[in-house]
Every structure is written in C-alpha cells, then in structure tokens.
Tab-separated table of C-alpha atoms in Angstrom:
chain	number	residue	atom	x	y	z
A	234	UNK	CA	16.637	-1.153	-33.058
A	235	UNK	CA	14.870	-2.213	-36.249
A	236	UNK	CA	11.416	-0.572	-36.288
A	237	UNK	CA	8.623	-3.111	-36.004
A	238	UNK	CA	5.050	-3.193	-37.221
A	239	UNK	CA	3.101	-2.245	-34.110
A	240	UNK	CA	0.017	-4.315	-33.457
A	241	UNK	CA	1.242	-7.191	-35.545
A	242	UNK	CA	1.226	-9.341	-32.411
A	243	UNK	CA	-1.213	-9.645	-29.530
A	244	UNK	CA	-0.164	-7.902	-26.331
A	245	UNK	CA	1.552	-9.676	-23.403
A	246	UNK	CA	-0.976	-10.573	-20.660
A	247	UNK	CA	-1.196	-10.561	-16.859
A	248	UNK	CA	1.245	-7.679	-16.530
A	249	UNK	CA	1.674	-6.796	-12.884
A	250	UNK	CA	4.227	-5.902	-10.225
A	251	UNK	CA	5.257	-8.621	-7.809
A	252	UNK	CA	6.560	-6.755	-4.766
A	253	UNK	CA	7.951	-7.992	-1.486
A	254	UNK	CA	9.855	-5.852	1.027
A	255	UNK	CA	10.016	-3.138	-1.661
A	256	UNK	CA	11.717	-5.378	-4.177
A	257	UNK	CA	9.529	-4.625	-7.198
A	258	UNK	CA	9.579	-7.059	-10.106
A	259	UNK	CA	7.506	-6.457	-13.214
A	260	UNK	CA	6.179	-9.753	-14.550
A	261	UNK	CA	3.902	-10.794	-17.410
A	262	UNK	CA	2.756	-13.751	-19.470
A	263	UNK	CA	3.352	-14.300	-23.207
A	264	UNK	CA	0.590	-13.147	-25.575
A	265	UNK	CA	-2.374	-15.495	-25.964
A	266	UNK	CA	-1.519	-18.403	-28.238
A	267	UNK	CA	2.185	-17.558	-28.471
A	268	UNK	CA	3.419	-19.300	-25.336
A	269	UNK	CA	5.819	-21.443	-27.358
A	270	UNK	CA	7.014	-18.787	-29.823
A	271	UNK	CA	10.556	-17.369	-29.603
A	272	UNK	CA	9.490	-13.856	-28.603
A	273	UNK	CA	11.489	-11.055	-27.065
A	274	UNK	CA	10.171	-8.239	-24.904
A	275	UNK	CA	10.959	-4.596	-24.256
A	276	UNK	CA	10.004	-2.729	-21.060
A	277	UNK	CA	9.388	0.925	-20.324
A	278	UNK	CA	8.452	2.512	-17.043
A	279	UNK	CA	6.676	5.744	-16.198
A	280	UNK	CA	9.077	7.833	-14.137
A	281	UNK	CA	6.229	8.426	-11.761
A	282	UNK	CA	2.548	9.238	-11.581
A	283	UNK	CA	2.272	13.002	-11.926
A	284	UNK	CA	5.204	13.416	-14.257
A	285	UNK	CA	5.473	13.142	-17.995
A	286	UNK	CA	8.071	10.636	-19.114
A	287	UNK	CA	8.172	7.048	-20.206
A	288	UNK	CA	11.721	5.781	-19.935
A	289	UNK	CA	13.418	2.731	-21.378
A	290	UNK	CA	14.766	0.114	-19.021
A	291	UNK	CA	17.945	-0.716	-20.912
A	292	UNK	CA	18.530	-4.025	-19.118
A	293	UNK	CA	15.073	-5.129	-20.259
A	294	UNK	CA	15.305	-4.381	-23.952
A	295	UNK	CA	14.795	-7.361	-26.309
A	296	UNK	CA	14.867	-9.885	-23.461
A	297	UNK	CA	13.558	-13.456	-23.597
A	298	UNK	CA	12.477	-13.713	-19.955
A	299	UNK	CA	9.038	-12.522	-18.785
A	300	UNK	CA	10.139	-10.438	-15.839
A	301	UNK	CA	12.136	-7.268	-15.198
A	302	UNK	CA	13.452	-5.894	-11.916
A	303	UNK	CA	12.328	-2.282	-11.546
A	304	UNK	CA	13.204	-1.956	-7.854
A	305	UNK	CA	15.663	0.890	-8.437
A	306	UNK	CA	13.283	2.816	-10.642
A	307	UNK	CA	10.426	2.481	-8.137
A	308	UNK	CA	12.457	2.906	-4.953
A	309	UNK	CA	10.713	6.100	-3.766
A	310	UNK	CA	7.919	4.091	-2.261
A	311	UNK	CA	5.709	7.075	-1.475
A	312	UNK	CA	5.162	7.671	-5.181
A	313	UNK	CA	3.087	5.740	-7.688
A	314	UNK	CA	4.312	4.200	-10.930
A	315	UNK	CA	3.283	2.559	-14.181
A	316	UNK	CA	5.191	0.158	-16.412
A	317	UNK	CA	4.514	-1.330	-19.808
A	318	UNK	CA	5.894	-4.113	-21.997
A	319	UNK	CA	5.565	-5.083	-25.624
A	320	UNK	CA	6.313	-8.361	-27.419
A	321	UNK	CA	8.540	-8.489	-30.467
A	322	UNK	CA	8.912	-11.240	-33.058
A	323	UNK	CA	11.094	-10.551	-36.078
A	324	UNK	CA	9.621	-7.383	-37.608
A	325	UNK	CA	6.316	-7.628	-35.781
A	326	UNK	CA	5.582	-6.237	-32.343
A	327	UNK	CA	2.569	-5.895	-30.113
A	328	UNK	CA	1.029	-2.737	-28.730
A	329	UNK	CA	2.105	-1.883	-25.195
A	330	UNK	CA	0.516	-3.761	-22.331
A	331	UNK	CA	0.407	-1.464	-19.294
A	332	UNK	CA	0.158	-2.057	-15.536
A	333	UNK	CA	-2.378	-0.366	-13.303
A	334	UNK	CA	-1.097	2.340	-10.991
A	335	UNK	CA	1.465	0.738	-8.657
A	336	UNK	CA	1.879	2.215	-5.148
A	337	UNK	CA	4.788	0.364	-3.419
A	338	UNK	CA	4.020	1.773	0.043
A	339	UNK	CA	0.520	0.259	-0.043
A	340	UNK	CA	1.103	-2.807	-2.189
A	341	UNK	CA	4.409	-4.376	-1.239
A	342	UNK	CA	4.131	-7.677	0.621
A	343	UNK	CA	5.805	-7.698	4.005
A	344	UNK	CA	7.981	-10.783	4.159
A	345	UNK	CA	8.073	-13.166	7.126
A	346	UNK	CA	9.972	-12.111	10.274
A	347	UNK	CA	12.935	-13.937	11.727
A	348	UNK	CA	11.751	-16.051	14.656
A	349	UNK	CA	14.023	-17.085	17.572
A	350	UNK	CA	12.622	-19.513	20.160
A	351	UNK	CA	13.942	-20.480	23.592
A	352	UNK	CA	12.165	-22.568	26.171
A	353	UNK	CA	12.085	-23.743	29.761
A	354	UNK	CA	9.625	-25.993	31.589
A	355	UNK	CA	6.365	-24.219	31.054
A	356	UNK	CA	7.069	-21.302	28.747
A	357	UNK	CA	8.474	-20.388	25.362
A	358	UNK	CA	10.182	-17.066	24.685
A	359	UNK	CA	9.808	-15.726	21.152
A	360	UNK	CA	11.960	-12.952	19.680
A	361	UNK	CA	10.806	-11.546	16.332
A	362	UNK	CA	12.841	-9.483	13.874
A	363	UNK	CA	11.018	-7.696	11.079
A	364	UNK	CA	12.338	-8.308	7.551
A	365	UNK	CA	14.686	-5.839	5.919
A	366	UNK	CA	13.751	-3.575	3.055
A	367	UNK	CA	15.290	-4.490	-0.295
A	368	UNK	CA	18.515	-2.595	-0.944
A	369	UNK	CA	20.382	-1.848	-4.123
A	370	UNK	CA	23.659	-3.269	-2.939
A	371	UNK	CA	24.890	-5.110	0.148
A	372	UNK	CA	26.990	-2.130	1.289
A	373	UNK	CA	23.910	0.017	1.753
A	374	UNK	CA	22.776	0.341	5.365
A	375	UNK	CA	19.856	-1.875	6.223
A	376	UNK	CA	16.388	-0.478	6.817
A	377	UNK	CA	13.876	-2.587	8.688
A	378	UNK	CA	10.345	-2.742	7.337
A	379	UNK	CA	9.377	-1.802	10.909
A	380	UNK	CA	10.966	1.591	10.344
A	381	UNK	CA	8.778	2.103	7.291
A	382	UNK	CA	5.600	0.757	8.862
A	383	UNK	CA	5.505	1.904	12.488
A	384	UNK	CA	2.136	0.162	12.904
A	385	UNK	CA	3.551	-3.222	11.791
A	386	UNK	CA	2.203	-6.146	13.848
A	387	UNK	CA	2.846	-9.870	14.132
A	388	UNK	CA	0.300	-12.665	13.905
A	389	UNK	CA	1.744	-15.525	16.024
A	390	UNK	CA	0.229	-19.001	15.585
A	391	UNK	CA	1.116	-21.703	18.126
A	392	UNK	CA	0.347	-25.400	17.647
A	393	UNK	CA	0.341	-27.855	20.561
A	394	UNK	CA	1.355	-31.196	19.043
A	395	UNK	CA	0.020	-33.144	22.075
A	396	UNK	CA	-3.466	-31.636	22.108
A	397	UNK	CA	-3.435	-31.009	18.342
A	398	UNK	CA	-4.771	-27.530	18.981
A	399	UNK	CA	-3.677	-24.166	17.537
A	400	UNK	CA	-4.170	-20.674	18.879
A	401	UNK	CA	-3.142	-17.282	17.522
A	402	UNK	CA	-2.467	-13.864	18.911
A	403	UNK	CA	-1.690	-10.518	17.307
A	404	UNK	CA	1.169	-8.663	18.955
A	405	UNK	CA	2.991	-5.393	18.431
A	406	UNK	CA	6.054	-6.100	20.550
A	407	UNK	CA	8.849	-8.108	19.024
A	408	UNK	CA	9.348	-10.204	22.159
A	409	UNK	CA	6.694	-12.310	23.852
A	410	UNK	CA	6.562	-15.158	26.309
A	411	UNK	CA	4.045	-17.957	26.028
A	412	UNK	CA	3.385	-19.049	29.630
A	413	UNK	CA	1.438	-21.804	31.361
A	414	UNK	CA	2.444	-24.377	28.769
A	415	UNK	CA	2.574	-28.098	29.320
A	416	UNK	CA	6.001	-29.549	30.208
A	417	UNK	CA	7.717	-32.002	27.867
A	418	UNK	CA	5.449	-31.015	24.971
A	419	UNK	CA	6.227	-30.148	21.358
A	420	UNK	CA	5.030	-26.724	20.289
A	421	UNK	CA	5.284	-25.370	16.730
A	422	UNK	CA	5.282	-21.642	15.964
A	423	UNK	CA	4.596	-19.781	12.736
A	424	UNK	CA	4.541	-15.960	12.454
A	425	UNK	CA	3.131	-13.556	9.838
A	426	UNK	CA	3.715	-9.826	9.642
A	427	UNK	CA	0.659	-7.602	9.294
A	428	UNK	CA	0.180	-3.888	8.520
A	429	UNK	CA	-3.247	-2.289	9.002
A	430	UNK	CA	-4.462	-0.675	5.804
A	431	UNK	CA	-5.200	-2.052	2.348
A	432	UNK	CA	-5.423	-5.832	2.055
A	433	UNK	CA	-1.958	-7.329	1.409
A	434	UNK	CA	-0.746	-10.846	0.770
A	435	UNK	CA	1.298	-12.195	3.697
A	436	UNK	CA	4.033	-14.810	3.790
A	437	UNK	CA	4.210	-16.761	7.054
A	438	UNK	CA	7.575	-17.772	8.522
A	439	UNK	CA	8.756	-21.364	8.308
A	440	UNK	CA	7.216	-23.553	10.989
A	441	UNK	CA	9.619	-23.856	13.937
A	442	UNK	CA	9.107	-26.443	16.687
A	443	UNK	CA	10.524	-26.650	20.205
A	444	UNK	CA	9.847	-28.980	23.134
A	445	UNK	CA	9.260	-27.615	26.625
A	446	UNK	CA	11.521	-29.143	29.250
A	447	UNK	CA	10.526	-32.023	31.482
A	448	UNK	CA	8.790	-31.110	34.739
A	449	UNK	CA	11.745	-31.015	37.210
A	450	UNK	CA	9.536	-31.704	40.270
A	451	UNK	CA	8.252	-34.997	38.869
A	452	UNK	CA	11.832	-35.867	37.869
A	453	UNK	CA	12.952	-35.605	41.537
A	454	UNK	CA	10.273	-37.992	42.874
B	263	UNK	CA	-9.697	3.711	17.465
B	264	UNK	CA	-9.764	7.417	16.658
B	265	UNK	CA	-8.322	10.142	14.499
B	266	UNK	CA	-6.438	12.922	16.213
B	267	UNK	CA	-6.008	15.771	13.742
B	268	UNK	CA	-4.223	18.150	16.093
B	269	UNK	CA	-6.920	19.438	18.455
B	270	UNK	CA	-9.683	17.703	16.493
B	271	UNK	CA	-10.598	14.266	17.701
B	272	UNK	CA	-12.799	11.909	15.643
B	273	UNK	CA	-13.998	8.680	17.207
B	274	UNK	CA	-16.042	5.816	15.825
B	275	UNK	CA	-14.509	5.577	12.377
B	276	UNK	CA	-12.791	2.282	11.464
B	277	UNK	CA	-10.050	3.230	9.003
B	278	UNK	CA	-9.681	-0.404	7.879
B	279	UNK	CA	-13.231	-0.217	6.472
B	280	UNK	CA	-12.310	2.818	4.378
B	281	UNK	CA	-9.261	0.998	3.034
B	282	UNK	CA	-11.269	-2.058	2.110
B	283	UNK	CA	-13.991	0.044	0.505
B	284	UNK	CA	-11.507	1.987	-1.631
B	285	UNK	CA	-9.482	-1.106	-2.489
B	286	UNK	CA	-12.591	-2.688	-3.987
B	287	UNK	CA	-12.806	0.289	-6.417
B	288	UNK	CA	-9.137	1.205	-6.861
B	289	UNK	CA	-8.340	-0.661	-10.095
B	290	UNK	CA	-11.597	0.313	-11.793
B	291	UNK	CA	-11.363	3.992	-10.915
B	292	UNK	CA	-7.619	4.427	-11.502
B	293	UNK	CA	-7.879	2.667	-14.881
B	294	UNK	CA	-10.292	5.436	-15.977
B	295	UNK	CA	-7.691	8.117	-15.227
B	296	UNK	CA	-5.669	8.597	-18.419
B	297	UNK	CA	-3.993	11.833	-17.370
B	298	UNK	CA	-1.099	10.068	-15.689
B	299	UNK	CA	1.190	13.095	-15.835
B	300	UNK	CA	-0.911	15.034	-13.326
B	301	UNK	CA	-1.155	14.294	-9.610
B	302	UNK	CA	-3.618	16.409	-7.604
B	303	UNK	CA	-2.517	15.435	-4.067
B	304	UNK	CA	1.109	16.290	-4.725
B	305	UNK	CA	3.771	16.135	-2.019
B	306	UNK	CA	3.509	19.908	-1.538
B	307	UNK	CA	-0.107	19.495	-0.457
B	308	UNK	CA	0.355	16.775	2.168
B	309	UNK	CA	4.033	16.720	3.196
B	310	UNK	CA	5.128	18.120	6.570
B	311	UNK	CA	1.631	19.186	7.607
B	312	UNK	CA	1.757	20.261	11.254
B	313	UNK	CA	-0.693	18.816	13.730
B	314	UNK	CA	-2.309	22.197	14.139
B	315	UNK	CA	-2.830	22.559	10.374
B	316	UNK	CA	-4.124	19.017	9.916
B	317	UNK	CA	-7.652	19.684	11.199
B	318	UNK	CA	-8.188	22.610	8.816
B	319	UNK	CA	-6.701	20.747	5.864
B	320	UNK	CA	-8.562	17.464	6.323
B	321	UNK	CA	-11.837	19.320	6.741
B	322	UNK	CA	-11.327	21.311	3.535
B	323	UNK	CA	-10.285	18.206	1.573
B	324	UNK	CA	-13.122	15.962	2.793
B	325	UNK	CA	-15.752	18.665	2.232
B	326	UNK	CA	-14.416	19.093	-1.307
B	327	UNK	CA	-14.536	15.350	-1.912
B	328	UNK	CA	-18.113	15.172	-0.641
B	329	UNK	CA	-19.414	18.269	-2.440
B	330	UNK	CA	-17.469	18.123	-5.690
B	331	UNK	CA	-16.152	14.602	-6.273
B	332	UNK	CA	-18.503	12.105	-4.674
B	333	UNK	CA	-21.673	14.106	-5.321
B	334	UNK	CA	-21.401	13.510	-9.063
B	335	UNK	CA	-19.999	10.023	-8.775
B	336	UNK	CA	-23.087	8.219	-7.517
B	337	UNK	CA	-24.254	7.162	-10.982
B	338	UNK	CA	-20.795	6.073	-12.041
B	339	UNK	CA	-20.474	3.998	-8.874
B	340	UNK	CA	-23.639	2.168	-9.884
B	341	UNK	CA	-22.274	1.630	-13.391
B	342	UNK	CA	-19.035	0.252	-12.001
B	343	UNK	CA	-21.051	-1.983	-9.599
B	344	UNK	CA	-19.194	-0.565	-6.601
B	345	UNK	CA	-22.098	1.318	-5.074
B	346	UNK	CA	-21.768	-0.365	-1.646
B	347	UNK	CA	-18.061	0.441	-1.354
B	348	UNK	CA	-18.698	3.945	-2.621
B	349	UNK	CA	-21.389	4.502	0.036
B	350	UNK	CA	-19.133	3.173	2.793
B	351	UNK	CA	-16.404	5.602	1.801
B	352	UNK	CA	-18.706	8.607	1.346
B	353	UNK	CA	-20.665	8.007	4.557
B	354	UNK	CA	-17.489	7.700	6.589
B	355	UNK	CA	-16.237	10.975	5.120
B	356	UNK	CA	-19.544	12.577	6.196
B	357	UNK	CA	-19.073	11.268	9.742
B	358	UNK	CA	-15.496	12.555	9.930
B	359	UNK	CA	-16.394	16.025	8.621
B	360	UNK	CA	-19.318	16.279	11.047
B	361	UNK	CA	-16.978	15.721	13.993
B	362	UNK	CA	-14.230	18.121	12.944
B	363	UNK	CA	-14.475	21.405	14.862
B	364	UNK	CA	-11.343	23.444	14.032
B	365	UNK	CA	-10.737	26.412	16.254
B	366	UNK	CA	-11.838	29.759	14.840
B	367	UNK	CA	-9.704	31.862	17.192
B	368	UNK	CA	-7.615	34.671	15.759
B	369	UNK	CA	-4.352	33.223	17.044
B	370	UNK	CA	-4.920	30.254	14.738
B	371	UNK	CA	-5.144	32.457	11.609
B	372	UNK	CA	-1.602	31.735	10.357
B	373	UNK	CA	-2.151	27.994	10.793
B	374	UNK	CA	-5.483	27.958	9.028
B	375	UNK	CA	-4.080	30.157	6.289
B	376	UNK	CA	-1.214	27.737	5.713
B	377	UNK	CA	-3.698	24.870	5.478
B	378	UNK	CA	-5.832	26.914	3.090
B	379	UNK	CA	-2.854	27.529	0.770
B	380	UNK	CA	-2.167	23.783	0.667
B	381	UNK	CA	-5.809	23.106	-0.162
B	382	UNK	CA	-5.740	25.745	-2.896
B	383	UNK	CA	-2.770	23.951	-4.539
B	384	UNK	CA	-4.979	20.876	-4.773
B	385	UNK	CA	-8.084	22.770	-5.891
B	386	UNK	CA	-6.214	24.747	-8.582
B	387	UNK	CA	-4.778	21.552	-10.065
B	388	UNK	CA	-8.306	20.083	-10.012
B	389	UNK	CA	-9.786	23.074	-11.823
B	390	UNK	CA	-7.204	22.914	-14.598
B	391	UNK	CA	-8.731	19.651	-15.780
B	392	UNK	CA	-12.031	18.816	-17.405
B	393	UNK	CA	-14.489	18.313	-14.536
B	394	UNK	CA	-15.195	14.643	-15.198
B	395	UNK	CA	-11.508	13.805	-15.646
B	396	UNK	CA	-10.725	15.748	-12.479
B	397	UNK	CA	-13.385	13.884	-10.470
B	398	UNK	CA	-12.084	10.526	-11.678
B	399	UNK	CA	-8.511	11.533	-10.877
B	400	UNK	CA	-9.404	12.846	-7.399
B	401	UNK	CA	-11.321	9.663	-6.676
B	402	UNK	CA	-8.354	7.557	-7.820
B	403	UNK	CA	-6.121	9.448	-5.399
B	404	UNK	CA	-8.111	8.494	-2.291
B	405	UNK	CA	-5.322	5.992	-1.521
B	406	UNK	CA	-2.897	8.918	-1.228
B	407	UNK	CA	-5.392	10.720	1.022
B	408	UNK	CA	-5.991	7.673	3.256
B	409	UNK	CA	-2.225	7.069	3.543
B	410	UNK	CA	-1.853	10.614	4.890
B	411	UNK	CA	-4.908	10.284	7.176
B	412	UNK	CA	-3.466	7.071	8.631
B	413	UNK	CA	-0.652	9.103	10.204
B	414	UNK	CA	-3.249	10.711	12.473
B	415	UNK	CA	-4.998	7.457	13.376
B	416	UNK	CA	-4.523	5.671	16.672
B	417	UNK	CA	-5.665	2.104	17.277
C-alpha cells in the first residue's frame, strides 16, 4: 500500500459497533465535510482487551463502504474489543478513529423471538422461540440466545382490537396461555426479549393478530 | 432478589441499579484507560470459581474496590459529573461487603486460600501499574465484575 500522509484528512466519525444476536458490525460515518468525496477506508481491530496487537482486517482494506463485519474476530463474547478505522484519499489519510471498549456479552441486542399463536373460544396459546446466535456458516450447529442468557425473559404485549386496550406481561417461560378472553375478538400480539443487566436496545417481533372463535353456546341457540 | 455467594447470602441489593449506575459512567471511565493491553480481572481470576470460594473472593475484591479504587475516585467522579452514579455503586458495594460473613473454620482453609490466590493475581496486576492508571482501569472493569456477580444473583 502506498504510504499516506497521516492527518491530512479529518477522522471518520460516529464509529461504533452495531451488534445483534452476536453479529458485530463496525460502522462509521465519513469525516466531517467529506460526505460526498470518493474516500476509501481501512479497518484494524484490537485482538482483545488485555492483549497487545492491532490486526488488519484484510477484507476491510481500502473499502468504499462505511461498515465492516467483525463478527468472527469478536466471537468470544466474554472478552472485550476495540476497533479503529482511518479514511484515505489519494495520498492523504486521516488519523485512526477508535471505538470505545466493546463487550459483546453486555452490548449485543437480543433480536425478536419467533411467535406462534393458536386460539380457541376464550384463550390464545403463545409459543415463543428465542432468536439464534449469529454463526459463521450455516453448517455450524445453532445456539439459542437463551443458552447464552439463562435469565432471558419475554415482554408480551397484547392488544384487544374491540376494546382498543393493550396490556403487557413479562414471562420467563416460552409458552403461555392468555385466558378469559372475549369470543370472536381480534387480538394482536407483539413480543420483545429482555435480559436483566445493562440497558440494551430491544427489537419487538412483528405484530401478529388472531381472532378468538365464536362463542359456541350462543351459536346453538 | 438476593445474592447467594456459596454460604453467604446478601439480600436487599438490586443488581439492576448497579448496572444502570455503572453504565452511566462506563464510556467516560473506560475512555480514560489507555493501557488496553492489560486486563486486571483476567479469566484466571474469575473463571470456574466454586460456590464455596465465591464468598471469600467477592469480599476481597469489593473491599479492595472500596478501600483502594473508589476511595480516591470521589473527586474524579465529581469532575466527570457522575457523582450520583458513583455513590450508588459505592454504597451498594458497602452494603454487600457488610453482609458477607465467610466462614473462618479450619476446614475452609483450602477454599479461602484458593480464593486468596485468585485475588492476589488481580492485586499484583494492579500494583504493576501507576496507581492512578490502575484505579481508572479497575473502575473501567466493573462491568466484568458485575457480569461475574450476576451468576450468583437470584431474582
């Protein structure tokens, strides 16, 4: 690589890890005032907090995009990491812009669960499946985020379309039955995963709606 | 909600409050730690700690944090405008330490000795650094400490 004049450009900004289910993407914004310029970027990562080496990420050398997947390099989620990126334009380059200390175990977002609904007259059965941890390749065996976070919980929100009212409950079990519902009524369910500990962003599941069955007794009259 | 460090039970501490208090300071404190190639709470200190050891180890660590790390951090906390979070964290550590009563019986000597060797690993790494840098680093590693403590917490 042609050596560049360091500091000739302002640093990239907003450098941070975006992490969900242990998929860890480094992302950043172009340097101030150079949003339109034809820049390239080079990424390095710190093998881990407590060790000595900065390593190149070869797939993220002289790239045009403003993100770099470092999931493999940060896959031991009980360790902490740093990453840094610099901007390059012809023979000029910026100083490194560095992330704060990144701790996947505490900072990854837990994605939404899978939600399966079934209903009868006055109740709805809900079966929840925790999301899977990111894996390097499809052949790898799947690991549920529940296995990583044994204290994982679910925040279930239920909306009654007839009464226009919503209620929520926090559950640990992955199966629950909503009883004493109104027959022939549309109910919509949305579920968020939650892990006690540091504040984390949460992604709710898609809203799913189901109608309770008609009241059989009134149908016979 | 209580901690159960082996035989030592600690009630009345809400771990979520400690997390939120530290999280309010995490970026500020960790950004001050430039010695990124040293980790004080290494895996050898906290990995595979038996229940029996846990009471001795947590007591030694929290006393060290209170007497050596937090004691000199009050002014910095004010400078960083995180005094309230800092007090929440420190006061909760005081409560936990006050309720830890590890057994002093002879049969427990090998367990307490094992815990002491783990603590010494941490303390030796701390002492190899300049005191201020070491305090900042230890403070920045409270997330590692809380992650380990969470394993002994029951809602």
